[in-house]
mmCIF file with all atom_site columns, C-alpha atoms in Angstrom:
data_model
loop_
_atom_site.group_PDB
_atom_site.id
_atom_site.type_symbol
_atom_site.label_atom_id
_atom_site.label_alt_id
_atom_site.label_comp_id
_atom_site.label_asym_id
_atom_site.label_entity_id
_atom_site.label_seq_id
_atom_site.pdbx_PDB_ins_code
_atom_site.Cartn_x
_atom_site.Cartn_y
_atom_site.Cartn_z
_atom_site.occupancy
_atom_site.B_iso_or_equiv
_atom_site.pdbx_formal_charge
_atom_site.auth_seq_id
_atom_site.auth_comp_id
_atom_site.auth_asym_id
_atom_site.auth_atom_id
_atom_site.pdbx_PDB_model_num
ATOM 1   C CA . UNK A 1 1   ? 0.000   0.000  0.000   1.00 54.00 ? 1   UNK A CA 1
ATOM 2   C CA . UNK A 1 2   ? 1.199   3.307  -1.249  1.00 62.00 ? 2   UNK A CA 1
ATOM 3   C CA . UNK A 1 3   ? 0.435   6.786  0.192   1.00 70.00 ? 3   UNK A CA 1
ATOM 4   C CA . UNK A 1 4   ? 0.523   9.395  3.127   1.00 69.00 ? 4   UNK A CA 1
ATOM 5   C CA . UNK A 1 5   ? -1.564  6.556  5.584   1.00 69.00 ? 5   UNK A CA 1
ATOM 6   C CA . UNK A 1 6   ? 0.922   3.825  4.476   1.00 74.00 ? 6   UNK A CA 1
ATOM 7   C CA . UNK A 1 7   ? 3.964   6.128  5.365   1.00 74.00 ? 7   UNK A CA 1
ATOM 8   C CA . UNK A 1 8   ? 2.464   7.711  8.239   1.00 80.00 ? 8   UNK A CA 1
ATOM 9   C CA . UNK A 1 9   ? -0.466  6.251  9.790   1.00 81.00 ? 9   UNK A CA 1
ATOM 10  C CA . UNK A 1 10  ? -3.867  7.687  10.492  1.00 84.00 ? 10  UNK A CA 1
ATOM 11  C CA . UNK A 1 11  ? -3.894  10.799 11.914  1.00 85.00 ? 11  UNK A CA 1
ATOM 12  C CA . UNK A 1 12  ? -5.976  10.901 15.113  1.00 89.00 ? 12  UNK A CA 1
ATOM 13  C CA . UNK A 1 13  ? -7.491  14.434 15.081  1.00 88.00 ? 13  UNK A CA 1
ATOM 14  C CA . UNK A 1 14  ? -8.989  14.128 18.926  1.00 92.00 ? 14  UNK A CA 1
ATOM 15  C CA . UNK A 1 15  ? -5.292  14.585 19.728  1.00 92.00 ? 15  UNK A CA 1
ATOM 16  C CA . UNK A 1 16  ? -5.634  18.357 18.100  1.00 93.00 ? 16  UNK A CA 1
ATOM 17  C CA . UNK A 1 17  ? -6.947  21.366 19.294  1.00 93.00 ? 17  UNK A CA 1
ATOM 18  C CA . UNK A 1 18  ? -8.576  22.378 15.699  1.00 90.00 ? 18  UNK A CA 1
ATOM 19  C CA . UNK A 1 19  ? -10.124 26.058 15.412  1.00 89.00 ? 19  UNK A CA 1
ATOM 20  C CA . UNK A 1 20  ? -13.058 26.621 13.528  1.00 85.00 ? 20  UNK A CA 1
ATOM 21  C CA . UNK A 1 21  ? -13.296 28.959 10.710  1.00 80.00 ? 21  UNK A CA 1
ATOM 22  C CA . UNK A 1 22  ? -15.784 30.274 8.303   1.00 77.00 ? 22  UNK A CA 1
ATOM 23  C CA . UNK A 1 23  ? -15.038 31.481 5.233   1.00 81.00 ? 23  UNK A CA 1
ATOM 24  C CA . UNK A 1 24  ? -16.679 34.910 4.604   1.00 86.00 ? 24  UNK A CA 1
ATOM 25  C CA . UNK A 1 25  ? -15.426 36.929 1.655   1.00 87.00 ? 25  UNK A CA 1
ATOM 26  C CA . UNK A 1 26  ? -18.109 38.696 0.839   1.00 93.00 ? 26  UNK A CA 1
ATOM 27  C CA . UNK A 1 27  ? -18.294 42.662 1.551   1.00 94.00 ? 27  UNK A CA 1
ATOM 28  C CA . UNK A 1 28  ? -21.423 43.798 0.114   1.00 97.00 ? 28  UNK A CA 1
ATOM 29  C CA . UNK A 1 29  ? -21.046 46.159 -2.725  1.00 98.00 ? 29  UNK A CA 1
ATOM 30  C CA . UNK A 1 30  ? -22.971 49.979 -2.015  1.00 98.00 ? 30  UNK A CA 1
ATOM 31  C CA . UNK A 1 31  ? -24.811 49.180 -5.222  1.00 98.00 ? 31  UNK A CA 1
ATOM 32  C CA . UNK A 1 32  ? -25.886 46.162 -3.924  1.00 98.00 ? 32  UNK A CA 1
ATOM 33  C CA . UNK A 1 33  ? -26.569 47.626 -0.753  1.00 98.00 ? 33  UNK A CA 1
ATOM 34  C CA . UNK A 1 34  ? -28.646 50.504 -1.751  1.00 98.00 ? 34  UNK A CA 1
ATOM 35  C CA . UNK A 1 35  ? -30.471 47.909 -4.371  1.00 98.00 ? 35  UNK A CA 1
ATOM 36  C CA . UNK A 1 36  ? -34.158 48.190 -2.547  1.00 98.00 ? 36  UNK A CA 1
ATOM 37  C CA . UNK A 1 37  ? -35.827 44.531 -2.216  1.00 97.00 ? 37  UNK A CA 1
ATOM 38  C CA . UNK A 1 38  ? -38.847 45.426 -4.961  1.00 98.00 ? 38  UNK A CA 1
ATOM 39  C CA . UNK A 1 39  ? -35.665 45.867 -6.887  1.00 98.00 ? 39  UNK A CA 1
ATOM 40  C CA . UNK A 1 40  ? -34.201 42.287 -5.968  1.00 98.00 ? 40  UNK A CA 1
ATOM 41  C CA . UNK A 1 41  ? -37.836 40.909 -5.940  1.00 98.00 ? 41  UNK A CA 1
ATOM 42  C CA . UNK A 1 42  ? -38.258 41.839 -9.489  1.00 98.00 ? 42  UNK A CA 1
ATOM 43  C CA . UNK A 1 43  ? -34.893 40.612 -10.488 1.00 98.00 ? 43  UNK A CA 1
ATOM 44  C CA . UNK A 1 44  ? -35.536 37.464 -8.717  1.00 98.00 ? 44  UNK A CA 1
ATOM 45  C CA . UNK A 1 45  ? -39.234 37.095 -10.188 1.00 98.00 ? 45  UNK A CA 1
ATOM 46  C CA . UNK A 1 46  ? -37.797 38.359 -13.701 1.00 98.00 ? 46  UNK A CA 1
ATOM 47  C CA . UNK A 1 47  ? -35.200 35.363 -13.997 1.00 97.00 ? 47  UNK A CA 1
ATOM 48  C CA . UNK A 1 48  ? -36.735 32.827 -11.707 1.00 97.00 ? 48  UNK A CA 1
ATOM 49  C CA . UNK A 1 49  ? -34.561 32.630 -8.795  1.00 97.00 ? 49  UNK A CA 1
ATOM 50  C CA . UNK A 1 50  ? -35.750 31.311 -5.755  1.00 96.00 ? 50  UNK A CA 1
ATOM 51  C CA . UNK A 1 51  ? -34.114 31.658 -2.578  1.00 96.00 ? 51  UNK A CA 1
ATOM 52  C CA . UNK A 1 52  ? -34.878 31.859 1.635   1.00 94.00 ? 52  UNK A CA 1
ATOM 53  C CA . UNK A 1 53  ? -36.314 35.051 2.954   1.00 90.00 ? 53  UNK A CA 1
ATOM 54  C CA . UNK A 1 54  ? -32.784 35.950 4.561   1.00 91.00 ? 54  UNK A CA 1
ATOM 55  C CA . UNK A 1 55  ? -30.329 35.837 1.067   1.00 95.00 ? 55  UNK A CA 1
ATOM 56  C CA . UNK A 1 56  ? -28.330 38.264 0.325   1.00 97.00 ? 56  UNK A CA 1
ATOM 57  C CA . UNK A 1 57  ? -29.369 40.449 -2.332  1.00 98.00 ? 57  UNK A CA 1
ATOM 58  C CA . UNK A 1 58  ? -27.535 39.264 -6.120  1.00 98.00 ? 58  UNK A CA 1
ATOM 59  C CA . UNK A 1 59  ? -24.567 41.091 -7.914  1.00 97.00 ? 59  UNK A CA 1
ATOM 60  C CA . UNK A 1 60  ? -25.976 42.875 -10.976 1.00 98.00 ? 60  UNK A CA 1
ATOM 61  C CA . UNK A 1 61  ? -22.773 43.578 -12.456 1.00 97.00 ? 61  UNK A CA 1
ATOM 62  C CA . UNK A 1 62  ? -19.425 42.108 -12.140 1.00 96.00 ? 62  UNK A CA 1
ATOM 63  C CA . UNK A 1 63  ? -17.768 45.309 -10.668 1.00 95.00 ? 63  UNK A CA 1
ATOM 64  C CA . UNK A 1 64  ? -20.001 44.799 -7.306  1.00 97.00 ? 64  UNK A CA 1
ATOM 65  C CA . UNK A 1 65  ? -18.616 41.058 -6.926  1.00 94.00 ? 65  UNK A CA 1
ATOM 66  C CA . UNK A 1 66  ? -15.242 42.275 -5.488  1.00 92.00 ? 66  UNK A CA 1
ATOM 67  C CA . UNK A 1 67  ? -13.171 40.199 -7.839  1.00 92.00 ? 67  UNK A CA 1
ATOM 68  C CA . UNK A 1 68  ? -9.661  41.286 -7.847  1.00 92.00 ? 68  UNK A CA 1
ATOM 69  C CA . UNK A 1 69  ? -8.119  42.854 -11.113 1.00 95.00 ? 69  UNK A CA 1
ATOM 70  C CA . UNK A 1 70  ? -6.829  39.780 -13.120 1.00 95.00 ? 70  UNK A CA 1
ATOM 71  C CA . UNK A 1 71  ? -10.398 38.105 -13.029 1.00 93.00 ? 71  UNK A CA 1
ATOM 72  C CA . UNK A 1 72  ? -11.913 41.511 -14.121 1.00 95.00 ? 72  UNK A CA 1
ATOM 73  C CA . UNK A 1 73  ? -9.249  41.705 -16.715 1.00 96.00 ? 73  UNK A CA 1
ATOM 74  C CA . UNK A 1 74  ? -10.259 38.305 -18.040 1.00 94.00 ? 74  UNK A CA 1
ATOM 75  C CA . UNK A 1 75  ? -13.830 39.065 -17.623 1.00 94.00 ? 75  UNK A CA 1
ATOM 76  C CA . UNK A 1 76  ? -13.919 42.020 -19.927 1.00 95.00 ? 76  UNK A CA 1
ATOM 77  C CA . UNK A 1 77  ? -11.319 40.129 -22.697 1.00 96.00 ? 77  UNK A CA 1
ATOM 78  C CA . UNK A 1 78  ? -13.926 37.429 -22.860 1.00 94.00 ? 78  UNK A CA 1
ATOM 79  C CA . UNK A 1 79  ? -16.731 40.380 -23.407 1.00 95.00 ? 79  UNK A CA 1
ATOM 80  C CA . UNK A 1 80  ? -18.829 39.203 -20.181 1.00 94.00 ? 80  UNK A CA 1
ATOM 81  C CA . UNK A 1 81  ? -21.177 41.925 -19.802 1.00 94.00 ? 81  UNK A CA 1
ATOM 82  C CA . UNK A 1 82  ? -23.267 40.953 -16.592 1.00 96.00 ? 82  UNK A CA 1
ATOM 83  C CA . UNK A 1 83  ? -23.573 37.878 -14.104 1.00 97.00 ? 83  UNK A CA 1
ATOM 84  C CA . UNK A 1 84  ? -25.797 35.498 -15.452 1.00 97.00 ? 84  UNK A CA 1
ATOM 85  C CA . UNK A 1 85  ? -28.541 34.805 -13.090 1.00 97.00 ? 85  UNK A CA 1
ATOM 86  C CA . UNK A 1 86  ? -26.917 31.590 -11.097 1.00 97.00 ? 86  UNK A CA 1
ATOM 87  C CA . UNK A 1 87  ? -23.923 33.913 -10.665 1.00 97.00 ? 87  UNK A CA 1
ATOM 88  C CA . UNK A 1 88  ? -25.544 36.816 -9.461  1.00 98.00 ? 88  UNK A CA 1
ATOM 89  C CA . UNK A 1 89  ? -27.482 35.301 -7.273  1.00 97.00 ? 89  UNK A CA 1
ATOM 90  C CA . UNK A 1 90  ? -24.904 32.587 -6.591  1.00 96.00 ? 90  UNK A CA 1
ATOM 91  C CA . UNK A 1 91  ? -21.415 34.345 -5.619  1.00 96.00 ? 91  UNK A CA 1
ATOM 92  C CA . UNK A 1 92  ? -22.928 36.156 -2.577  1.00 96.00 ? 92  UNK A CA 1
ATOM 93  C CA . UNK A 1 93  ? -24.135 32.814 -1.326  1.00 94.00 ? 93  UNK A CA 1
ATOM 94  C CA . UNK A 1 94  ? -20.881 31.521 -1.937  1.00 91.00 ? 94  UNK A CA 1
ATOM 95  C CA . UNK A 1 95  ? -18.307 34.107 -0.694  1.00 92.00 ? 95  UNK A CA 1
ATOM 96  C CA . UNK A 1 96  ? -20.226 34.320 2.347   1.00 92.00 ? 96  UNK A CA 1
ATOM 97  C CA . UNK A 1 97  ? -19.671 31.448 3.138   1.00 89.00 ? 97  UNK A CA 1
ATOM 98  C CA . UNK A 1 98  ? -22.720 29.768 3.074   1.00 90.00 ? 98  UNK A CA 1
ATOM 99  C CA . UNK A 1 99  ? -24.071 26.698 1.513   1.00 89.00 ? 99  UNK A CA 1
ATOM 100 C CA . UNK A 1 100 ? -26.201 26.750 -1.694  1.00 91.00 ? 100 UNK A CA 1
ATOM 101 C CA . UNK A 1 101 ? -28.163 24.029 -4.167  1.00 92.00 ? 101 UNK A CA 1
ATOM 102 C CA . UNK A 1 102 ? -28.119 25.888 -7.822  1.00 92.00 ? 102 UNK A CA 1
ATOM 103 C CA . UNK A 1 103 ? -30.129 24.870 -10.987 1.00 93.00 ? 103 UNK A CA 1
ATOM 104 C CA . UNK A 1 104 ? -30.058 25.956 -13.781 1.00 93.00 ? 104 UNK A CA 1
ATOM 105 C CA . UNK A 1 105 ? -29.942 25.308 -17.749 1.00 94.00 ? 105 UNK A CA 1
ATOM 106 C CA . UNK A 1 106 ? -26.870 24.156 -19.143 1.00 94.00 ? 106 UNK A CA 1
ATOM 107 C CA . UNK A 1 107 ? -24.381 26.862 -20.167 1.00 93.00 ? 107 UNK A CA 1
ATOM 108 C CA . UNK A 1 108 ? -26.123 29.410 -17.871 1.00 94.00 ? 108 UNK A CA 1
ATOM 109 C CA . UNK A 1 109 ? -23.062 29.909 -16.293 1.00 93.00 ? 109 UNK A CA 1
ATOM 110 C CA . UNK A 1 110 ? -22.829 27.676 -13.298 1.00 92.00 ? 110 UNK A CA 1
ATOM 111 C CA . UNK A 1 111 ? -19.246 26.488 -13.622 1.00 91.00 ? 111 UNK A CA 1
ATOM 112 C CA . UNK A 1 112 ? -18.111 29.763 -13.401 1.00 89.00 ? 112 UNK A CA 1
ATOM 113 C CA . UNK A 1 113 ? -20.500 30.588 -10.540 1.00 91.00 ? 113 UNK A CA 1
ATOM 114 C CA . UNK A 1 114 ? -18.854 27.924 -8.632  1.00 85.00 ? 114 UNK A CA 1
ATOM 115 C CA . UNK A 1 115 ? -14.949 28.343 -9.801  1.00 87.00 ? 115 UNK A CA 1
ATOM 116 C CA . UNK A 1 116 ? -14.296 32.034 -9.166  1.00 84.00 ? 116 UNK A CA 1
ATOM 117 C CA . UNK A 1 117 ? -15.639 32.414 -5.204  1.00 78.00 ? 117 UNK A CA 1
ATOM 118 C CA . UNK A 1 118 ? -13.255 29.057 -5.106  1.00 72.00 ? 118 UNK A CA 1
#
């Protein structure tokens, strides 16, 4: 048997004192913070999101994600001109931290709604 287990045994984690994190990357953009919920309600109704009474509000535009300057860079070369739905509704969920079920179509963008809060 091959590997790190093989080499070094099982690691017995009791034996560590372990401190919990959560990942929150998310600082709300003003935009998005002065976006007024019949705005986000008709967004939401408009492209069929559904989501729990307490989500944060989606990223209309990829300037109010917080993405550093190579993704932007890469986002404008590819001629991106808004989030699609899963991904403005998706990377709040996401770089807060929290967990999240999306579906949608294929090529509606989910890959990429998933890859870049990675």
């Amino acid at each position: 048997s091959s590997g790190i287990n093989a080499e070094y045994g099982k690691i017995d984690w009791s034996r560590y004192n372990l401190i919990p994190f959560q990942k929150n990357f998310y600082n709300e953009h003003p935009a998005v913070s002065g976006r007024s919920q019949s705005e986000v309600d008709a967004y939401r109704r408009e492209h069929q999101v559904t989501v729990p009474h307490n989500c944060p509000k989606p990223i209309l535009h990829f300037v109010e994600a917080g993405f550093n300057q190579a993704i932007m860079n890469l986002v404008n070369k590819l001629g991106f001109k808004n989030p699609t739905p899963i991904q403005a509704q998706g990377w709040p969920i996401a770089l807060g931290g929290q967990d999240m079920i999306g579906i949608a179509r294929t090529g509606s963008g989910k890959t990429l709604a998933f890859a870049l809060p990675a």
